[in-house]
mmCIF file of C-alpha atoms in Angstrom:
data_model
loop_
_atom_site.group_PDB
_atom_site.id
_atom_site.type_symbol
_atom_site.label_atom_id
_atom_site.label_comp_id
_atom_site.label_asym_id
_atom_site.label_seq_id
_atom_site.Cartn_x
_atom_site.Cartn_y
_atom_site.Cartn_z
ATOM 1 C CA UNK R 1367 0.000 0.000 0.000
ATOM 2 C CA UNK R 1368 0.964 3.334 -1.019
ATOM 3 C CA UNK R 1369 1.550 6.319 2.180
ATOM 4 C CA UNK R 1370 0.439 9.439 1.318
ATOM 5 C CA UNK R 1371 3.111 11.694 0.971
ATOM 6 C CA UNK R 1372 2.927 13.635 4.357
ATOM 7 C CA UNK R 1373 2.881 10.085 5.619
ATOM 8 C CA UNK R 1374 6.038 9.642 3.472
ATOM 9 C CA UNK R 1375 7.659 12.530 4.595
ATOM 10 C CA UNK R 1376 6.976 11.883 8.222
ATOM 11 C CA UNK R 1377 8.641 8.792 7.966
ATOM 12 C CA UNK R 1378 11.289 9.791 5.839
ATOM 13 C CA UNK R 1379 11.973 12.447 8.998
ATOM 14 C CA UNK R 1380 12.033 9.438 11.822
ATOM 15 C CA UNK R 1381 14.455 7.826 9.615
ATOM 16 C CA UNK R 1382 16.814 10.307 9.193
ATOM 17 C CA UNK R 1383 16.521 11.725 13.177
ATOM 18 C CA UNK R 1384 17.134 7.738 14.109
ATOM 19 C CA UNK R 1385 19.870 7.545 12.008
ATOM 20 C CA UNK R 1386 21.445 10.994 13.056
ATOM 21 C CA UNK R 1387 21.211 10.052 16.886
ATOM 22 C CA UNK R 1388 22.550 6.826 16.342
ATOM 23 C CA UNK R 1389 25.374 8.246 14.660
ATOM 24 C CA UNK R 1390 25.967 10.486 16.917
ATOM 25 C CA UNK R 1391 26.243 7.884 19.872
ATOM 26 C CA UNK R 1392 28.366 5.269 18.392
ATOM 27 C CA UNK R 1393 31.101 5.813 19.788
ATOM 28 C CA UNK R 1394 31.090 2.502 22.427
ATOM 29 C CA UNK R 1395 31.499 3.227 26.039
ATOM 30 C CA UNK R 1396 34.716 2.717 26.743
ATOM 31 C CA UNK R 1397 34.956 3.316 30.414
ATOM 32 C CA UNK R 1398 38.531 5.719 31.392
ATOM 33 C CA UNK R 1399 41.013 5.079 34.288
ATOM 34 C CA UNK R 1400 41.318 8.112 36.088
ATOM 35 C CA UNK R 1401 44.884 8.838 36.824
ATOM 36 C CA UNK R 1402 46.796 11.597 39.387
ATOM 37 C CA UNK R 1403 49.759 12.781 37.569
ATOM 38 C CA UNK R 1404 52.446 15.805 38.547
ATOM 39 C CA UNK R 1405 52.962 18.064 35.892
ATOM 40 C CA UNK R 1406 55.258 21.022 37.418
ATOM 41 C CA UNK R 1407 54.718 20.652 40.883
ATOM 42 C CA UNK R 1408 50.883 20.398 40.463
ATOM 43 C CA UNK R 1409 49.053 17.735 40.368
ATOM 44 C CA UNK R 1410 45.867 16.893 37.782
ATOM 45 C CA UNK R 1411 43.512 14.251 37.456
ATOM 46 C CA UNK R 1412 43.728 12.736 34.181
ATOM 47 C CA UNK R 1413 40.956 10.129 32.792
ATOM 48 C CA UNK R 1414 42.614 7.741 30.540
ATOM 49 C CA UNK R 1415 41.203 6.021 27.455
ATOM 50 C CA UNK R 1416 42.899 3.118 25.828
ATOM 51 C CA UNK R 1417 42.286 2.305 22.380
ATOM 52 C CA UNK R 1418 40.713 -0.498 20.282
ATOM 53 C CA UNK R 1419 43.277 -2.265 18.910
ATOM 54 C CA UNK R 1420 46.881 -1.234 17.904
ATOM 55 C CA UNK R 1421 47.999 2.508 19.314
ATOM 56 C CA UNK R 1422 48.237 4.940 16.066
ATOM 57 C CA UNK R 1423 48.736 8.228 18.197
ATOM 58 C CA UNK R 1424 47.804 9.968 20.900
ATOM 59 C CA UNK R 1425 45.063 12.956 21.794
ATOM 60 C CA UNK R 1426 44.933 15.207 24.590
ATOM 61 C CA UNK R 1427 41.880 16.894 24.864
ATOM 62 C CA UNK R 1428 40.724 19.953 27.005
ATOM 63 C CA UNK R 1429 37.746 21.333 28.266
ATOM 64 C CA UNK R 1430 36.347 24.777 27.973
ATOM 65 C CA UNK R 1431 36.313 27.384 31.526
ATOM 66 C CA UNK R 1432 34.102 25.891 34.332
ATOM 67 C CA UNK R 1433 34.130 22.608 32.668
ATOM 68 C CA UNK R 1434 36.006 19.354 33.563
ATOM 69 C CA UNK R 1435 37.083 16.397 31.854
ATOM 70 C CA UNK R 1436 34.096 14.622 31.477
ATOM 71 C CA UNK R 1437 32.797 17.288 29.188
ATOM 72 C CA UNK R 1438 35.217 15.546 26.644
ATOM 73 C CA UNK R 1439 34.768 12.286 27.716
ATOM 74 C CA UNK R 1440 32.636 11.169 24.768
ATOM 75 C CA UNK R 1441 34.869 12.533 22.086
ATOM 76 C CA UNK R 1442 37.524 10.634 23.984
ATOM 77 C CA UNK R 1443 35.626 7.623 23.362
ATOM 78 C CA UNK R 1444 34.984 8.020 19.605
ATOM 79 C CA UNK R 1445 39.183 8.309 19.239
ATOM 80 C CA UNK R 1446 39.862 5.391 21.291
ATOM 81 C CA UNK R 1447 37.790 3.244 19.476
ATOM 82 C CA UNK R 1448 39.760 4.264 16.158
ATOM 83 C CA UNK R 1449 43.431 3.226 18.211
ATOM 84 C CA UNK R 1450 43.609 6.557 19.900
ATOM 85 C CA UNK R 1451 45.232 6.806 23.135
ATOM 86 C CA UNK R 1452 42.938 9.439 24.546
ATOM 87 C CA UNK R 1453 43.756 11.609 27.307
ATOM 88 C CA UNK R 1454 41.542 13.882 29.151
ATOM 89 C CA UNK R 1455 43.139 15.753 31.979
ATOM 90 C CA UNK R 1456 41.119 18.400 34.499
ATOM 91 C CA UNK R 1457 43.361 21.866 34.064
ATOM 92 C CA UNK R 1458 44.926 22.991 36.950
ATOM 93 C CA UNK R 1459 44.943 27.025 36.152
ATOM 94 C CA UNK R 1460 41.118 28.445 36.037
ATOM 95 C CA UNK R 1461 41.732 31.087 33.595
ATOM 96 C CA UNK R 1462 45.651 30.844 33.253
ATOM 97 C CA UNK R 1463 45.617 30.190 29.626
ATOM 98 C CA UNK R 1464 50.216 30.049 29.532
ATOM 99 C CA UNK R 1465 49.590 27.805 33.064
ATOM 100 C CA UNK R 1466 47.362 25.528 31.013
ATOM 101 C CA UNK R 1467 49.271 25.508 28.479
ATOM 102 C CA UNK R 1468 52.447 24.243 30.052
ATOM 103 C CA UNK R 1469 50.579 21.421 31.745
ATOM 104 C CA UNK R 1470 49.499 20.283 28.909
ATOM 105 C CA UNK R 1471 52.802 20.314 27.130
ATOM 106 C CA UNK R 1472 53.771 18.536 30.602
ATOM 107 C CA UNK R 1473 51.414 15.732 29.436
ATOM 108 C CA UNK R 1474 52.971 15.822 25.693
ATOM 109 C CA UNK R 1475 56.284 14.926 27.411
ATOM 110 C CA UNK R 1476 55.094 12.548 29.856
ATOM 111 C CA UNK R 1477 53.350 10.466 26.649
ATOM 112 C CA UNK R 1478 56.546 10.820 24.370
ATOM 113 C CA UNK R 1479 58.828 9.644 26.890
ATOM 114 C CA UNK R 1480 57.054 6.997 29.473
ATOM 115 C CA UNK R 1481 54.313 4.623 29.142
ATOM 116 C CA UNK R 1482 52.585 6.548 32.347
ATOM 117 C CA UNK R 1483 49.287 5.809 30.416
ATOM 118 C CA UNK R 1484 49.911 2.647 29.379
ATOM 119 C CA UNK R 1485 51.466 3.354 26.192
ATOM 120 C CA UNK R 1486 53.866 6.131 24.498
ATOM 121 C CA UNK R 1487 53.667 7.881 21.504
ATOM 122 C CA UNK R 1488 56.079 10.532 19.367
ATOM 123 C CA UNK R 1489 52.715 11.223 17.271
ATOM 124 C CA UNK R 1490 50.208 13.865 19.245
ATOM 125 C CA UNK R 1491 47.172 15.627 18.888
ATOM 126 C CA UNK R 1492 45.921 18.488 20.798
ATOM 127 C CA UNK R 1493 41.926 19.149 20.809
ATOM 128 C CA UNK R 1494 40.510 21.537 22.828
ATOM 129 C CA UNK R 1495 37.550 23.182 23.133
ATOM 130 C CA UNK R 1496 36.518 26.823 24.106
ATOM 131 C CA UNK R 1497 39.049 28.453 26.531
ATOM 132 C CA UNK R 1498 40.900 24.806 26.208
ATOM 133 C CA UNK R 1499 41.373 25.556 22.549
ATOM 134 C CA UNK R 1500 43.530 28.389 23.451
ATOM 135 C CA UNK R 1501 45.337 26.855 25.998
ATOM 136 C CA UNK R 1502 45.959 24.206 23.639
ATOM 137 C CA UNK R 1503 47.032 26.207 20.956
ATOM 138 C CA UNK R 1504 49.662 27.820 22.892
ATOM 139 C CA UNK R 1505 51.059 24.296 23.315
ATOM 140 C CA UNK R 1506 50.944 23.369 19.541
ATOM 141 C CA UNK R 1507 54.748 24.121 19.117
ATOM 142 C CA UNK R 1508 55.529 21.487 21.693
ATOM 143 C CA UNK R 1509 57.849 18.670 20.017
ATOM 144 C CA UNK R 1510 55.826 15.330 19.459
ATOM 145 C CA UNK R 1511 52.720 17.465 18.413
ATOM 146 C CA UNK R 1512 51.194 16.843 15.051
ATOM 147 C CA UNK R 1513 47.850 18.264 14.879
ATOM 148 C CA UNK R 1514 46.072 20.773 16.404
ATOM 149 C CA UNK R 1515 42.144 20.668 16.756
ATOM 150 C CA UNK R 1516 40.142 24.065 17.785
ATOM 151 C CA UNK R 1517 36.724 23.657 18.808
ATOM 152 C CA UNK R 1518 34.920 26.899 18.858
ATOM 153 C CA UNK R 1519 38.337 28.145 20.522
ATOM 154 C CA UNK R 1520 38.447 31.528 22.628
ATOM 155 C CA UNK R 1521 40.760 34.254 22.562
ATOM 156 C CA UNK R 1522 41.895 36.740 24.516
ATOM 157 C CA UNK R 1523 44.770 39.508 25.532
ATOM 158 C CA UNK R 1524 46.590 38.226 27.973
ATOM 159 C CA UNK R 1525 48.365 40.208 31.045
ATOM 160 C CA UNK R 1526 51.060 42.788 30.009
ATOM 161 C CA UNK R 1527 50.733 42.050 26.429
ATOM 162 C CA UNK R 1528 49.013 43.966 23.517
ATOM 163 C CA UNK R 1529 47.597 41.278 21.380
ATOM 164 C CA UNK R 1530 45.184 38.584 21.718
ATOM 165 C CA UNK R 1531 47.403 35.395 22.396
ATOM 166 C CA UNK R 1532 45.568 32.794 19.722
ATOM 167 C CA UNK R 1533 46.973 35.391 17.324
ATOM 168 C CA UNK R 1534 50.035 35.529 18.410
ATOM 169 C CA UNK R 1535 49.999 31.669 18.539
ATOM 170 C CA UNK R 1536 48.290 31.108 14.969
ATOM 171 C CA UNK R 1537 51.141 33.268 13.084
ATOM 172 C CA UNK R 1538 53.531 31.241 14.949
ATOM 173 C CA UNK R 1539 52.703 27.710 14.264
ATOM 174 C CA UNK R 1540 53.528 25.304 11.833
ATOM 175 C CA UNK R 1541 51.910 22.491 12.964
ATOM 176 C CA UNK R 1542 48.781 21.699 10.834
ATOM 177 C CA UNK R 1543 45.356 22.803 11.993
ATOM 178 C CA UNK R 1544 41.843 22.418 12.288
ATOM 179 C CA UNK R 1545 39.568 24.747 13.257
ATOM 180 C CA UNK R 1546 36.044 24.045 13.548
ATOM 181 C CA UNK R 1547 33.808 27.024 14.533
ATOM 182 C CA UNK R 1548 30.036 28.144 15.214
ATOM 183 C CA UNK R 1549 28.548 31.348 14.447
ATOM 184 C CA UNK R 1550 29.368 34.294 16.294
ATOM 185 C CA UNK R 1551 27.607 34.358 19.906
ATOM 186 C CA UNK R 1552 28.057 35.383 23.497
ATOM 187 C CA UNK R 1553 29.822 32.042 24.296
ATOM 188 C CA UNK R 1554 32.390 32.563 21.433
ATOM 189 C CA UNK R 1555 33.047 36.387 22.656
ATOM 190 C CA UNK R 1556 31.019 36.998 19.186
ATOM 191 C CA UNK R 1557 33.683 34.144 16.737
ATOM 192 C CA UNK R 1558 36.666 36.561 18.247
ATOM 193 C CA UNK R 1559 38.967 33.061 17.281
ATOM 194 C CA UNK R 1560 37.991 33.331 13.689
ATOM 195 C CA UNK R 1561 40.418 35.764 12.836
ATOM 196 C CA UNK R 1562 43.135 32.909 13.592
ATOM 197 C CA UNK R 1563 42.945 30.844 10.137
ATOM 198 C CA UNK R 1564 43.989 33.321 7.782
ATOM 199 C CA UNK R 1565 47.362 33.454 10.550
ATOM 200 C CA UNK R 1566 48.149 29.880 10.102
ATOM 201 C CA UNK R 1567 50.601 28.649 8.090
ATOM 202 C CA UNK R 1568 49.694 25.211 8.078
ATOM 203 C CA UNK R 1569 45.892 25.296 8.021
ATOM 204 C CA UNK R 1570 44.476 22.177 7.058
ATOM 205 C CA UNK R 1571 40.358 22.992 7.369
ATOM 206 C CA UNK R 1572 38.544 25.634 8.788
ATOM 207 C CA UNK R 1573 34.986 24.862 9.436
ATOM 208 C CA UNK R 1574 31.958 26.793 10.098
ATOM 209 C CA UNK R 1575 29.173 24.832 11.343
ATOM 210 C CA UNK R 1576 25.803 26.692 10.856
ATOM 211 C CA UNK R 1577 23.309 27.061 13.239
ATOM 212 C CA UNK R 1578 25.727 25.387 15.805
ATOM 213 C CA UNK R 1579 25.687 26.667 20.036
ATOM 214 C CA UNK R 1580 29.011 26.796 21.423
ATOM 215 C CA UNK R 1581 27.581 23.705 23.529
ATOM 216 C CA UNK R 1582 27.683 21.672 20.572
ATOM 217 C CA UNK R 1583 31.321 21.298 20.055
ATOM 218 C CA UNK R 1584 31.890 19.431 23.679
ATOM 219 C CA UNK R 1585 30.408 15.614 24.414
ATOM 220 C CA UNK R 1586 28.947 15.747 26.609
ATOM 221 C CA UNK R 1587 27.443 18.967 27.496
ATOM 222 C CA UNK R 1588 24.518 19.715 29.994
ATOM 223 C CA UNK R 1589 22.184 21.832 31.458
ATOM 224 C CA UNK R 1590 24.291 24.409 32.298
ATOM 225 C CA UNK R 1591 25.958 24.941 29.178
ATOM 226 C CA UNK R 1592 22.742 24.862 27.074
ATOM 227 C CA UNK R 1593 21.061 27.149 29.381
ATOM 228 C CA UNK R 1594 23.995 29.426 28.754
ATOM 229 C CA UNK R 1595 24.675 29.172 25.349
ATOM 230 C CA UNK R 1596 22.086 27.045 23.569
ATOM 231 C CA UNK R 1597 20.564 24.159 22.811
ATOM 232 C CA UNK R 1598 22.723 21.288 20.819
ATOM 233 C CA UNK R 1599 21.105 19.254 18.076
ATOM 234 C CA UNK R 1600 22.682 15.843 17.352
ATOM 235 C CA UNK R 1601 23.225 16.618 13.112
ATOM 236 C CA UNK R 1602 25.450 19.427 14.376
ATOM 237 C CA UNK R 1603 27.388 17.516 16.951
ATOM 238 C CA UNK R 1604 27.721 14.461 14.502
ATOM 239 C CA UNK R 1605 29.569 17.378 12.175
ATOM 240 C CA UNK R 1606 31.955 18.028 14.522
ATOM 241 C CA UNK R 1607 32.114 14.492 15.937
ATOM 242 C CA UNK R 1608 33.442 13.651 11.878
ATOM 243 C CA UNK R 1609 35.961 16.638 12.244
ATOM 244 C CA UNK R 1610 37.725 15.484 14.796
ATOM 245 C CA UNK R 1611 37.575 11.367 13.476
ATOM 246 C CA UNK R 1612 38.614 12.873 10.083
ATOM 247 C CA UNK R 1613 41.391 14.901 11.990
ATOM 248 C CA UNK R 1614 43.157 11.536 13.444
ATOM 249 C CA UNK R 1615 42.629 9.395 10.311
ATOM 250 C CA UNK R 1616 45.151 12.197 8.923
ATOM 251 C CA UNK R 1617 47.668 13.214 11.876
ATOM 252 C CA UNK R 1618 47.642 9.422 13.342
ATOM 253 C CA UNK R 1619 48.091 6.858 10.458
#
């Protein structure tokens, strides 16, 4: 029998929501080991996700300001189940983005040069989002690093200097980079990191993803991020989710 075609169209709709959502949860729950390690004199709690199968490369991802390292934990998981060694770590410095920045160039040595995690690597990734997107950019130029991953990064002048610091950064690297974006909003101090891909040397992709909340770039967010900066919507996040999958197939073959 024949649907009528709103009846077609309905269903055409639940099929393509279903197959969105399912998309966008794939990734399997790989469960982390949370791990205490001293990075200059400080110590952070790291969550630690081993990967499916033989190591390609390692990622260190970091959250946005007020956020932890769960907020990253599912993007961890989507890695690991590629043969990423993932790496989440809570930062130590609130809104420190050069303390942040040296911890987690801390963590670059500590994976290059001992199997603290259970494994070592001379291939790395940095992803962060928000505030962590700065902070990780500023550790880009660490040796070991081969990719850098922005998501919906944040900029900002730092104390005693005249320029924003992701500029500075961006004109400075020359390790390849991805930068994937939403439109300008509150949460993204109105895009004020978009300015950094026509600095980069080494650009590989820069991405804006319309229509998407500042929430949408971590996994997962919650309540208080969506009440702050929007709602996220699971074709959005699946966009980014591919970014960042697309990102390792490249840095860590």
């Amino acid at each position: 029998m024949r649907l009528p075609s709103i009846y077609q169209s309905i269903a055409l709709i639940l099929i393509t929501t279903s197959s969105v959502l399912h998309a966008t949860e794939s990734a399997p729950n790989i469960r982390p080991q949370t791990q205490v390690v001293k990075i200059n004199g400080t110590s952070i709690e790291v969550d630690v996700y081993k990967p499916i199968g033989p190591l390609k490369g390692v990622a260190i991802l970091t959250h946005g300001f007020t956020r932890s390292r769960t907020t990253m934990g599912e993007h961890a998981q989507a890695l690991a189940a590629r043969g990423v060694l993932a790496i989440t770590p809570d930062m130590p410095c609130t809104f420190d983005f050069r303390c942040n920045a040296s911890a987690i160039a801390g963590l670059v040595n500590l994976l290059r040069n001992t199997d603290t995690f259970g494994g070592s690597s001379q291939r790395i990734i940095l992803v962060g989002f928000s505030a962590g997107g700065l902070s990780s950019l500023l550790a880009a130029d660490t040796p070991g690093v081969v990719g850098y991953v922005g998501l919906d990064p944040f900029d900002r002048v730092l104390p005693n200097e005249t320029e924003r610091a992701g500029i500075t950064a961006s004109r400075r690297l020359t390790t390849e980079a991805l930068l994937l974006r939403a439109p300008a909003s509150s949460c993204n101090a109105k895009a004020v990191a978009a300015p950094w891909g026509s600095e980069m040397k080494a650009l590989w992709r820069d991405e804006l993803i319309a229509g998407a909340s500042h929430c949408d770039f971590e996994a997962p967010s919650d309540w208080k991020c969506r009440l702050a900066c929007g709602d996220t919507d699971p074709a959005r996040q699946l966009q980014v989710r591919q970014g960042l999958l697309d990102a390792a197939a490249r840095w860590l073959q």
